[in-house]
Amino acid sequence: MMLLLFGPPGVGKGTQADLLQKQYHLLKFSMGDILREEVARQSELGLEAEGYMKQGKLVPDKLILEIAEDYIKKHRSENLLFDGFPRNLAQAAALEKKMQALGLQLDLAIELVIAQETIIQRLALRRYCSRCGAIYNLQSAPPRQPGICDHCAGTLLQRPDDNEETIRRRLQTYETETRPLAEFYQARNCYCRVDASGNPQQVYQNLIQCLNAHH
Ligand code: AP5
């Protein structure tokens, strides 16, 4: 199975990808996580990507496609779940071409949708574990001990792009660059839209319904 999740920042892509990954034995490919690891390592790629990420802009396609194509080639025999890739039409077309060349096919592109005010609230309260990457929310999914990861006791931090100004820019970028993916996948008959306004389990049930309806 090949799935992809897209939606505005903070809609819950990472949270849902973790749930789907466990139940369906999918290998999650999160472009945001890969880029953040590169930034943390201060690699050449990380140094180049960092400025774009801080400004809430997309990292240039050339860098993104190199990462994605390598990954897909390496993991072509596994069931993949794309989180945060593709993010514009050029990336979607490149992904399609790469998959065709490898004899692979996308089963479903799922768009998570939600009101803008909820997004800003969710992101302002998000924390992540600096050691294992687990995602928390001070309101909807708090850690047992403040500031400490439940899974590995790592320190919880706030992402540098989770400030109001950058969030608004990321939302704009989403509207202009990423939303057109809905039409792209609709035209290929592999698109589904899911209401992401409920709690994580409710959203997950909506996702499962959508998956079942398309299988
Ligand atoms: P990326 O890391 O992909 O960021 P994003 O798309 O902005 O999405 P987020 O990770 O912020 O949110 P999410 O939807 O995963 O929500 P989450 O589950 O954490 O990308 C970062 C940057 O990298 C981009 O801005 C860009 O610069 C660059 N980049 C990445 N991919 C690229 C590409 N393909 N091309 C070019 N550049 C690229 O949830 C958010 C919070 O809400 C959490 O606190 C969570 O606990 C909580 N929450 C989740 N679900 C619920 C719920 N149902 N109810 C209540 N709370 C919830």
Tab-separated table of C-alpha atoms and ligand atoms in Angstrom:
chain	number	residue	atom	x	y	z
A	1	MET	CA	0.000	0.000	0.000
A	2	MET	CA	1.221	3.494	-0.850
A	3	LEU	CA	-0.495	6.383	0.945
A	4	LEU	CA	0.112	10.054	1.288
A	5	LEU	CA	-1.125	12.570	3.820
A	6	PHE	CA	-1.260	16.266	3.160
A	7	GLY	CA	-2.885	19.202	4.893
A	8	PRO	CA	-2.018	22.552	6.474
A	9	PRO	CA	0.632	22.876	9.190
A	10	GLY	CA	-0.572	21.565	12.524
A	11	VAL	CA	-3.604	19.746	11.150
A	12	GLY	CA	-2.273	16.502	12.673
A	13	LYS	CA	-0.448	14.779	9.793
A	14	GLY	CA	2.380	13.538	12.028
A	15	THR	CA	-0.033	12.381	14.749
A	16	GLN	CA	-2.190	10.439	12.278
A	17	ALA	CA	0.808	9.083	10.371
A	18	ASP	CA	2.091	7.505	13.607
A	19	LEU	CA	-1.284	5.815	14.206
A	20	LEU	CA	-1.611	4.575	10.610
A	21	GLN	CA	1.964	3.354	10.558
A	22	LYS	CA	1.351	1.053	13.530
A	23	GLN	CA	-1.914	-0.455	12.342
A	24	TYR	CA	-1.037	-0.915	8.675
A	25	HIS	CA	2.703	-1.649	9.061
A	26	LEU	CA	3.660	1.274	6.873
A	27	LEU	CA	7.045	2.892	6.677
A	28	LYS	CA	6.591	6.603	7.383
A	29	PHE	CA	8.498	8.998	5.196
A	30	SER	CA	8.261	12.409	6.892
A	31	MET	CA	10.042	15.076	4.893
A	32	GLY	CA	9.798	17.557	7.800
A	33	ASP	CA	11.482	15.086	10.206
A	34	ILE	CA	14.256	14.341	7.717
A	35	LEU	CA	14.907	18.043	7.166
A	36	ARG	CA	14.937	18.755	10.918
A	37	GLU	CA	17.479	15.953	11.437
A	38	GLU	CA	19.690	17.496	8.751
A	39	VAL	CA	19.373	20.911	10.410
A	40	ALA	CA	20.283	19.419	13.804
A	41	ARG	CA	23.375	17.770	12.249
A	42	GLN	CA	24.235	21.078	10.540
A	43	SER	CA	24.879	19.130	7.334
A	44	GLU	CA	25.261	20.964	4.033
A	45	LEU	CA	21.648	20.141	3.200
A	46	GLY	CA	20.494	21.171	6.684
A	47	LEU	CA	22.267	24.511	6.465
A	48	GLU	CA	20.641	25.205	3.110
A	49	ALA	CA	17.153	24.131	4.248
A	50	GLU	CA	17.177	25.910	7.610
A	51	GLY	CA	16.598	29.445	6.304
A	52	TYR	CA	13.562	28.403	4.240
A	53	MET	CA	12.064	26.461	7.146
A	54	LYS	CA	12.523	29.371	9.571
A	55	GLN	CA	10.692	31.628	7.154
A	56	GLY	CA	7.821	29.181	6.622
A	57	LYS	CA	8.737	28.733	2.944
A	58	LEU	CA	9.154	25.519	0.984
A	59	VAL	CA	12.671	24.158	0.677
A	60	PRO	CA	13.658	24.178	-3.050
A	61	ASP	CA	12.375	21.235	-5.091
A	62	LYS	CA	15.849	20.176	-6.191
A	63	LEU	CA	16.897	19.316	-2.616
A	64	ILE	CA	13.536	17.769	-1.749
A	65	LEU	CA	13.407	15.566	-4.833
A	66	GLU	CA	16.919	14.251	-4.291
A	67	ILE	CA	15.970	13.131	-0.775
A	68	ALA	CA	12.631	11.661	-1.861
A	69	GLU	CA	13.911	9.807	-4.907
A	70	ASP	CA	16.762	8.203	-2.969
A	71	TYR	CA	14.386	7.131	-0.233
A	72	ILE	CA	11.778	5.652	-2.565
A	73	LYS	CA	14.358	3.740	-4.537
A	74	LYS	CA	15.836	2.316	-1.354
A	75	HIS	CA	12.465	1.356	0.154
A	76	ARG	CA	10.561	0.463	-3.024
A	77	SER	CA	9.510	-2.967	-1.741
A	78	GLU	CA	7.897	-1.582	1.436
A	79	ASN	CA	4.484	-0.055	2.083
A	80	LEU	CA	5.150	3.667	2.238
A	81	LEU	CA	3.294	6.484	3.947
A	82	PHE	CA	4.318	9.921	2.727
A	83	ASP	CA	3.866	12.704	5.309
A	84	GLY	CA	4.505	16.224	4.021
A	85	PHE	CA	5.678	15.179	0.579
A	86	PRO	CA	4.756	16.137	-2.103
A	87	ARG	CA	3.967	19.736	-1.278
A	88	ASN	CA	3.487	21.339	-4.680
A	89	LEU	CA	2.502	20.234	-8.184
A	90	ALA	CA	6.078	19.878	-9.415
A	91	GLN	CA	6.851	17.491	-6.546
A	92	ALA	CA	3.630	15.545	-7.175
A	93	ALA	CA	4.473	15.132	-10.856
A	94	ALA	CA	8.026	14.036	-10.001
A	95	LEU	CA	6.736	11.515	-7.464
A	96	GLU	CA	4.296	10.097	-9.998
A	97	LYS	CA	7.051	9.746	-12.576
A	98	LYS	CA	9.428	8.080	-10.130
A	99	MET	CA	6.764	5.637	-8.958
A	100	GLN	CA	5.795	4.754	-12.517
A	101	ALA	CA	9.425	4.098	-13.373
A	102	LEU	CA	9.641	1.701	-10.424
A	103	GLY	CA	6.307	0.021	-11.228
A	104	LEU	CA	4.640	1.456	-8.104
A	105	GLN	CA	1.275	3.111	-7.715
A	106	LEU	CA	-0.192	5.499	-5.164
A	107	ASP	CA	-3.344	4.083	-3.557
A	108	LEU	CA	-4.679	7.182	-1.884
A	109	ALA	CA	-3.837	10.838	-1.199
A	110	ILE	CA	-5.628	11.993	1.945
A	111	GLU	CA	-6.122	15.667	2.701
A	112	LEU	CA	-6.756	16.574	6.338
A	113	VAL	CA	-8.874	19.716	6.725
A	114	ILE	CA	-9.528	22.001	9.670
A	115	ALA	CA	-10.334	25.640	10.583
A	116	GLN	CA	-7.394	28.044	10.706
A	117	GLU	CA	-7.944	29.179	14.339
A	118	THR	CA	-7.660	25.568	15.546
A	119	ILE	CA	-4.346	25.205	13.731
A	120	ILE	CA	-2.789	28.217	15.388
A	121	GLN	CA	-3.958	26.976	18.788
A	122	ARG	CA	-2.634	23.434	18.225
A	123	LEU	CA	0.773	24.620	17.056
A	124	ALA	CA	1.254	27.139	19.859
A	125	LEU	CA	0.745	24.273	22.325
A	126	ARG	CA	2.793	21.643	20.480
A	127	ARG	CA	5.987	20.262	22.028
A	128	TYR	CA	8.264	17.563	20.633
A	129	CYS	CA	10.836	15.305	22.206
A	130	SER	CA	14.349	16.410	21.314
A	131	ARG	CA	15.534	12.795	21.653
A	132	CYS	CA	12.900	10.514	20.059
A	133	GLY	CA	10.684	13.019	18.204
A	134	ALA	CA	7.405	12.069	19.970
A	135	ILE	CA	4.729	14.766	19.561
A	136	TYR	CA	2.827	16.274	22.518
A	137	ASN	CA	0.265	18.986	23.015
A	138	LEU	CA	0.084	20.851	26.301
A	139	GLN	CA	-3.713	20.724	26.094
A	140	SER	CA	-4.801	17.660	24.110
A	141	ALA	CA	-1.859	15.294	24.661
A	142	PRO	CA	0.260	16.496	27.598
A	143	PRO	CA	3.276	14.544	28.903
A	144	ARG	CA	2.906	12.862	32.312
A	145	GLN	CA	5.695	15.062	33.716
A	146	PRO	CA	5.982	18.633	32.424
A	147	GLY	CA	8.831	19.073	29.940
A	148	ILE	CA	9.849	15.364	29.941
A	149	CYS	CA	9.106	12.751	27.283
A	150	ASP	CA	6.963	9.807	28.489
A	151	HIS	CA	8.794	7.373	26.207
A	152	CYS	CA	12.494	8.191	26.601
A	153	ALA	CA	12.724	10.938	29.283
A	154	GLY	CA	14.131	13.319	26.639
A	155	THR	CA	13.591	17.072	26.966
A	156	LEU	CA	10.487	18.531	25.309
A	157	LEU	CA	11.018	21.574	23.103
A	158	GLN	CA	9.042	23.959	20.928
A	159	ARG	CA	9.810	24.002	17.189
A	160	PRO	CA	11.429	27.258	16.013
A	161	ASP	CA	8.809	27.567	13.237
A	162	ASP	CA	5.904	27.295	15.710
A	163	ASN	CA	5.630	31.034	16.373
A	164	GLU	CA	2.571	32.946	15.223
A	165	GLU	CA	4.262	34.898	12.423
A	166	THR	CA	5.866	31.815	10.846
A	167	ILE	CA	2.698	29.757	11.301
A	168	ARG	CA	0.766	32.369	9.284
A	169	ARG	CA	3.379	32.238	6.537
A	170	ARG	CA	3.280	28.441	6.486
A	171	LEU	CA	-0.498	28.634	6.121
A	172	GLN	CA	-0.164	30.991	3.154
A	173	THR	CA	2.411	28.715	1.571
A	174	TYR	CA	-0.002	25.834	2.024
A	175	GLU	CA	-2.857	27.660	0.311
A	176	THR	CA	-0.862	28.737	-2.711
A	177	GLU	CA	1.496	25.793	-3.202
A	178	THR	CA	0.017	22.673	-1.623
A	179	ARG	CA	-3.796	22.946	-1.849
A	180	PRO	CA	-3.726	22.435	-5.647
A	181	LEU	CA	-2.691	18.828	-4.913
A	182	ALA	CA	-6.370	18.129	-4.137
A	183	GLU	CA	-7.290	18.682	-7.790
A	184	PHE	CA	-4.225	16.806	-9.003
A	185	TYR	CA	-5.198	13.650	-7.103
A	186	GLN	CA	-8.941	14.069	-7.715
A	187	ALA	CA	-8.187	13.914	-11.420
A	188	ARG	CA	-6.381	10.611	-10.786
A	189	ASN	CA	-9.253	9.184	-8.763
A	190	CYS	CA	-7.200	8.607	-5.650
A	191	TYR	CA	-8.184	11.525	-3.427
A	192	CYS	CA	-10.051	11.677	-0.148
A	193	ARG	CA	-10.780	14.586	2.198
A	194	VAL	CA	-10.964	13.980	5.951
A	195	ASP	CA	-12.328	16.219	8.702
A	196	ALA	CA	-9.485	16.674	11.201
A	197	SER	CA	-11.312	18.793	13.777
A	198	GLY	CA	-12.102	16.053	16.321
A	199	ASN	CA	-9.738	14.453	18.830
A	200	PRO	CA	-6.948	12.240	17.422
A	201	GLN	CA	-8.982	9.020	17.765
A	202	GLN	CA	-12.012	10.578	16.038
A	203	VAL	CA	-9.837	11.839	13.202
A	204	TYR	CA	-8.262	8.393	12.940
A	205	GLN	CA	-11.720	6.791	12.623
A	206	ASN	CA	-12.535	9.250	9.800
A	207	LEU	CA	-9.302	8.235	8.113
A	208	ILE	CA	-10.056	4.519	8.394
A	209	GLN	CA	-13.528	5.065	6.919
A	210	CYS	CA	-11.951	6.869	4.011
A	211	LEU	CA	-9.389	4.095	3.502
A	212	ASN	CA	-12.063	1.376	3.639
A	213	ALA	CA	-14.239	3.241	1.150
A	214	HIS	CA	-11.357	3.262	-1.324
A	215	HIS	CA	-10.310	-0.376	-0.986
B	1	AP5	P1	6.560	19.734	8.414
B	1	AP5	O1	7.314	19.214	9.559
B	1	AP5	O2	5.969	18.774	7.458
B	1	AP5	O3	5.514	20.770	8.979
B	1	AP5	P2	3.996	21.099	8.639
B	1	AP5	O4	3.448	20.619	7.356
B	1	AP5	O5	3.946	22.549	8.873
B	1	AP5	O6	3.234	20.231	9.612
B	1	AP5	P3	3.475	20.111	11.122
B	1	AP5	O7	4.559	19.104	11.398
B	1	AP5	O8	3.666	21.476	11.730
B	1	AP5	O9	2.079	19.616	11.660
B	1	AP5	P4	1.323	18.244	11.545
B	1	AP5	O10	0.220	18.377	10.561
B	1	AP5	O11	2.263	17.094	11.378
B	1	AP5	O12	0.663	18.226	12.982
B	1	AP5	P5	1.028	17.395	14.312
B	1	AP5	O13	0.589	15.977	14.172
B	1	AP5	O14	2.420	17.669	14.748
B	1	AP5	O15	7.493	20.722	7.549
B	1	AP5	C1	8.250	21.743	8.177
B	1	AP5	C2	8.937	22.599	7.128
B	1	AP5	O16	9.843	21.785	6.345
B	1	AP5	C3	8.026	23.254	6.080
B	1	AP5	O17	7.484	24.465	6.532
B	1	AP5	C4	9.001	23.437	4.891
B	1	AP5	O18	9.829	24.543	5.096
B	1	AP5	C5	9.857	22.190	4.978
B	1	AP5	N1	9.320	21.089	4.151
B	1	AP5	C6	8.774	19.917	4.593
B	1	AP5	N2	8.382	19.152	3.553
B	1	AP5	C7	8.685	19.846	2.421
B	1	AP5	C8	8.517	19.594	1.029
B	1	AP5	N3	7.931	18.469	0.586
B	1	AP5	N4	8.925	20.548	0.159
B	1	AP5	C9	9.525	21.675	0.577
B	1	AP5	N5	9.707	21.989	1.868
B	1	AP5	C10	9.300	21.083	2.802
B	1	AP5	O19	0.005	18.103	15.347
B	1	AP5	C11	0.148	19.457	15.725
B	1	AP5	C12	-0.208	19.623	17.225
B	1	AP5	O20	-1.602	19.362	17.412
B	1	AP5	C13	0.515	18.628	18.167
B	1	AP5	O21	0.749	19.280	19.392
B	1	AP5	C14	-0.485	17.487	18.361
B	1	AP5	O22	-0.319	16.816	19.605
B	1	AP5	C15	-1.806	18.240	18.275
B	1	AP5	N6	-2.870	17.458	17.665
B	1	AP5	C16	-2.772	16.651	16.563
B	1	AP5	N7	-3.964	16.125	16.245
B	1	AP5	C17	-4.852	16.642	17.165
B	1	AP5	C18	-6.254	16.487	17.356
B	1	AP5	N8	-6.992	15.711	16.551
B	1	AP5	N9	-6.861	17.162	18.390
B	1	AP5	C19	-6.116	17.980	19.213
B	1	AP5	N10	-4.782	18.140	19.086
B	1	AP5	C20	-4.152	17.495	18.060
